[in-house]
XYZ file of N, CA and C in Angstrom:
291
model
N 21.178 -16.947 -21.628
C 20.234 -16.647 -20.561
C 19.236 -15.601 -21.066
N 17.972 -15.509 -20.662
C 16.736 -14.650 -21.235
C 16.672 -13.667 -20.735
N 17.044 -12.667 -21.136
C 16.753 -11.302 -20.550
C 15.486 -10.984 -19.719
N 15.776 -9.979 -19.215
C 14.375 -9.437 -18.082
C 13.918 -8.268 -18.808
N 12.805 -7.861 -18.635
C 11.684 -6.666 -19.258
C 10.966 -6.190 -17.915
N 11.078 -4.511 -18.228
C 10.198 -3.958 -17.210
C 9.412 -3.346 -18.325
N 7.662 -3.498 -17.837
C 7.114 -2.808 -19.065
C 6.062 -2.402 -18.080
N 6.319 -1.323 -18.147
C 5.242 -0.197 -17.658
C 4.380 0.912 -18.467
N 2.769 0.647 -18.281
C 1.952 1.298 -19.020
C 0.900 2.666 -17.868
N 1.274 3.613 -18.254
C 0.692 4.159 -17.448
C -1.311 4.803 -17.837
N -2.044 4.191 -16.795
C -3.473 4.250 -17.334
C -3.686 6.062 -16.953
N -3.054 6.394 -15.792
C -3.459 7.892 -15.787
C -1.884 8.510 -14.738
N -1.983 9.788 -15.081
C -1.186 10.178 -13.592
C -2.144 11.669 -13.034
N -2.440 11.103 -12.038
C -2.735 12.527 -10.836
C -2.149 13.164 -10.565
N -0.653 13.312 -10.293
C -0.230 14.381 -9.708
C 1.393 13.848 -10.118
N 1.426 14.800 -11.420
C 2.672 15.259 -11.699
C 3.941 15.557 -11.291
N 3.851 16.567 -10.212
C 5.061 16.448 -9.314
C 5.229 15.099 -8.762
N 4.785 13.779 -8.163
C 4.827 13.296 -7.553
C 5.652 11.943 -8.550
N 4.982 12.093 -9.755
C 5.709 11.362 -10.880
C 7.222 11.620 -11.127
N 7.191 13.274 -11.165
C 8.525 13.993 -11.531
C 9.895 13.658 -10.532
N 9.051 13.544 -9.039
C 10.222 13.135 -8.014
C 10.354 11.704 -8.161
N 9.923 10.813 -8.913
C 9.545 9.368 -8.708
C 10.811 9.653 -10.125
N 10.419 10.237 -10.833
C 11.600 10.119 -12.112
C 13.302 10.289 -11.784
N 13.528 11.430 -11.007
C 14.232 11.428 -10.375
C 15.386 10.490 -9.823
N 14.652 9.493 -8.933
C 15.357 8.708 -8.135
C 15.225 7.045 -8.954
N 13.802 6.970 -9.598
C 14.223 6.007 -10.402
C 15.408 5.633 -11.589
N 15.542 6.615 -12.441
C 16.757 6.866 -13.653
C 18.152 5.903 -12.760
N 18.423 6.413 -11.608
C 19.473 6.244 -11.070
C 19.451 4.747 -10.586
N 18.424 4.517 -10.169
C 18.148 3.110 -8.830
C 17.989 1.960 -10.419
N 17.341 2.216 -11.708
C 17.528 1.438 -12.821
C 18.728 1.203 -13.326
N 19.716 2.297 -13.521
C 20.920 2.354 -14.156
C 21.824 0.797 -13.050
N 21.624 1.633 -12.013
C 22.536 0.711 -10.685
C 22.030 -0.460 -10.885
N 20.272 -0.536 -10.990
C 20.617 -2.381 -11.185
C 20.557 -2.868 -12.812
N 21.879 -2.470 -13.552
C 21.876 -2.796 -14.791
C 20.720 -2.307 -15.482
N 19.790 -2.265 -15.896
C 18.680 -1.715 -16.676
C 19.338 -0.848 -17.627
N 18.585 -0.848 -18.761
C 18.878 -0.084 -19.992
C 17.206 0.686 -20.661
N 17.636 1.742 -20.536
C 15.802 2.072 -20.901
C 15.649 1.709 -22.952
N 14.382 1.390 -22.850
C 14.332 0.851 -24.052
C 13.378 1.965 -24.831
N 12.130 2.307 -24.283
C 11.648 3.191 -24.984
C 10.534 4.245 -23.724
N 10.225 5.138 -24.132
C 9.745 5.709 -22.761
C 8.859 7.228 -23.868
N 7.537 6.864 -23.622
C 6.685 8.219 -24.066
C 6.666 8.280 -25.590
N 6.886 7.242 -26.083
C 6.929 7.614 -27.818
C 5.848 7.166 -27.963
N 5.240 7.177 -29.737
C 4.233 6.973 -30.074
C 3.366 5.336 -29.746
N 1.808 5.040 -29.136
C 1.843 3.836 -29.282
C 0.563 4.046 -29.557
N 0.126 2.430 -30.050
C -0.799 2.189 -31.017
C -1.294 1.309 -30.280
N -2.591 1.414 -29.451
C -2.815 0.131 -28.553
C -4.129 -0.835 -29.726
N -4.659 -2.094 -29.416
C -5.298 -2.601 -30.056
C -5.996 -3.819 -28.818
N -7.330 -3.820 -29.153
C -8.029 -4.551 -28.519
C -8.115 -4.590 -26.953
N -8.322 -4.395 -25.942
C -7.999 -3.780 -24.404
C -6.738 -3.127 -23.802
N -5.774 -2.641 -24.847
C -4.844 -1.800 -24.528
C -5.110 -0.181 -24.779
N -4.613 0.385 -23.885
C -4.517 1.706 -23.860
C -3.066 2.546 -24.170
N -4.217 3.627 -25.547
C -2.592 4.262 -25.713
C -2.253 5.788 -25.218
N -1.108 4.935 -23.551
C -0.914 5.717 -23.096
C 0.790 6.060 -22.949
N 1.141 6.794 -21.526
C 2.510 6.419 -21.606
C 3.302 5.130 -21.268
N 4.237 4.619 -21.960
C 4.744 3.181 -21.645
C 6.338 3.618 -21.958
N 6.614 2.812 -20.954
C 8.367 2.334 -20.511
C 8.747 1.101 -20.825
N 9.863 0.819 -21.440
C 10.260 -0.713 -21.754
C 11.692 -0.641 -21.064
N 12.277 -1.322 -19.630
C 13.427 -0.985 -19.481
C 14.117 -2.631 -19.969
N 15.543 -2.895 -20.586
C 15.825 -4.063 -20.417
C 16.767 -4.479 -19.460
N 16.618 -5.879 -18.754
C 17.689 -6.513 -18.241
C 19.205 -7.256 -18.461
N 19.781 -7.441 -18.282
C 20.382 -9.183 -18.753
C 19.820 -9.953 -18.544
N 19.043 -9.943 -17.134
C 18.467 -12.134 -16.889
C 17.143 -11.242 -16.400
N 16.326 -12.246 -16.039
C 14.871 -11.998 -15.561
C 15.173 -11.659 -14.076
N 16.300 -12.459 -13.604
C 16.511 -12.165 -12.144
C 17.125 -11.214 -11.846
N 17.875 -10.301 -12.431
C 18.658 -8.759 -12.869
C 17.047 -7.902 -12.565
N 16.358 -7.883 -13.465
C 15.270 -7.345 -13.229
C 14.283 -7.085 -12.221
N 14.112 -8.308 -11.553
C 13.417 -8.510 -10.353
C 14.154 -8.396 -8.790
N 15.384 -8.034 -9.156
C 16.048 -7.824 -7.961
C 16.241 -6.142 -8.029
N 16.571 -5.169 -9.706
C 16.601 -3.965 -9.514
C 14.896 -3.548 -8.953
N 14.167 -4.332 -8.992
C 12.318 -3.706 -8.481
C 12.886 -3.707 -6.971
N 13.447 -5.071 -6.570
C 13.405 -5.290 -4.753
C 14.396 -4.345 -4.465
N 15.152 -3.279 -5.147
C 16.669 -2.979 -4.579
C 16.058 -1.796 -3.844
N 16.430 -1.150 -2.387
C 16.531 -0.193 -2.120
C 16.207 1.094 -2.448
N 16.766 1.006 -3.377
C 16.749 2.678 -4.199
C 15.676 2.927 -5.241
N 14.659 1.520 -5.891
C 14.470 1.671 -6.792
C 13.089 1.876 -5.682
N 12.638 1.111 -4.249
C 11.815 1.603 -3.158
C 11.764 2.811 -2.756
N 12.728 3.554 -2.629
C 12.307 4.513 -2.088
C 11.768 5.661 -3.546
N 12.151 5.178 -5.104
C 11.301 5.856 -5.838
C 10.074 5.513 -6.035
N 9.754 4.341 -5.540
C 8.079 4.367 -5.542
C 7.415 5.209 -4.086
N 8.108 5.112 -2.967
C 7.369 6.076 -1.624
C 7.826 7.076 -2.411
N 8.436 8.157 -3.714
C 8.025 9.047 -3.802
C 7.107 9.041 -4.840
N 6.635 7.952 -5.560
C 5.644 8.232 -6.866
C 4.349 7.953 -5.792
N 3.880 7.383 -4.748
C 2.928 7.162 -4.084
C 1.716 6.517 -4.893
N 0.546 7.648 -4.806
C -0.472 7.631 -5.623
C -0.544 8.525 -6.309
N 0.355 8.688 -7.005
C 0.935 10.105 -8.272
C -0.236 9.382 -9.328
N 0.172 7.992 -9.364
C -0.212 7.652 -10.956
C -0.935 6.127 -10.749
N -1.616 5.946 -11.637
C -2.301 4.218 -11.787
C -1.466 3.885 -13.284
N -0.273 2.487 -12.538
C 0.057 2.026 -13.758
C 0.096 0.576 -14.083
N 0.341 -0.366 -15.010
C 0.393 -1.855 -15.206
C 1.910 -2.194 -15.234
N 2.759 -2.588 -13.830
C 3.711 -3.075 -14.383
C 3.793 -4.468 -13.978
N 4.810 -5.177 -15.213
C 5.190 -6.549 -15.243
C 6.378 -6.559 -15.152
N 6.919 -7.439 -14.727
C 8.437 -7.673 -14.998
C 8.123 -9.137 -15.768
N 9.112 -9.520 -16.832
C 8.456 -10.430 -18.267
C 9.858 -10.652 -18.753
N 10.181 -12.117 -18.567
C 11.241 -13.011 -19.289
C 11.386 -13.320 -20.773
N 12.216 -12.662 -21.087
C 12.240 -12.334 -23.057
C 12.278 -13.888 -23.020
N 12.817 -13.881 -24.577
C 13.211 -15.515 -25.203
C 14.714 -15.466 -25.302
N 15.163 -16.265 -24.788
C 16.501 -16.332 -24.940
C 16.615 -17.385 -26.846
C-alpha cells in the first residue's frame, strides 16, 4: 500500500506566537494519527517557482492514514490555533508504493 505525505512549505509567517501554539498541539494530534516527521526547517534549495523557505515532510502508512490525521479533531483544533499566523502550501500526496 502507498504511503501518505504531508508536505508543507511555508511562504511567510506573521505572527510567531500563533505558529508556536499551532506547534504545540500539532506534534501530538500527528503522532496520534500515525505520522512520522520526516524533515522540518533544514536546509532547502528551491528551483524554478519554488521558494526556499520553511518545509515539513510528515510520513504516513497509506494516503488515507494521512488524510484522516488532517480531518482528526486534534489536528483542527491546531489549525484554530495557527489561524492567520502564517501563509503556507499544504498537500497531502500518495508516495509510490
Amino acid at each position: 500500500m502507498p504511503k501518505g505525505y504531508w508536505v508543507s512549505v511555508y511562504r511567510t509567517i506573521s505572527d510567531p506566537d500563533k505558529l508556536a501554539a499551532y506547534n504545540e498541539l500539532a506534534g501530538p494530534a500527528v503522532r496520534a494519527g500515525g505520522g512520522r516527521l520526516l524533515a522540518r526547517d533544514g536546509r532547502v534549495v528551491a528551483h524554478e517557482a519554488g521558494i526556499a523557505a520553511r518545509t515539513i515532510l510528515i510520513e504516513f502508512d497509506s494516503f488515507e492514514q494521512a488524510v484522516a490525521a488532517r480531518e482528526s479533531a486534534a489536528y483542527q483544533e491546531a489549525l484554530a490555533a495557527l489561524g492567520d499566523g502564517v501563509e503556507r502550501d499544504f498537500r497531502i500526496v500518495e508516495g509510490i508504493d
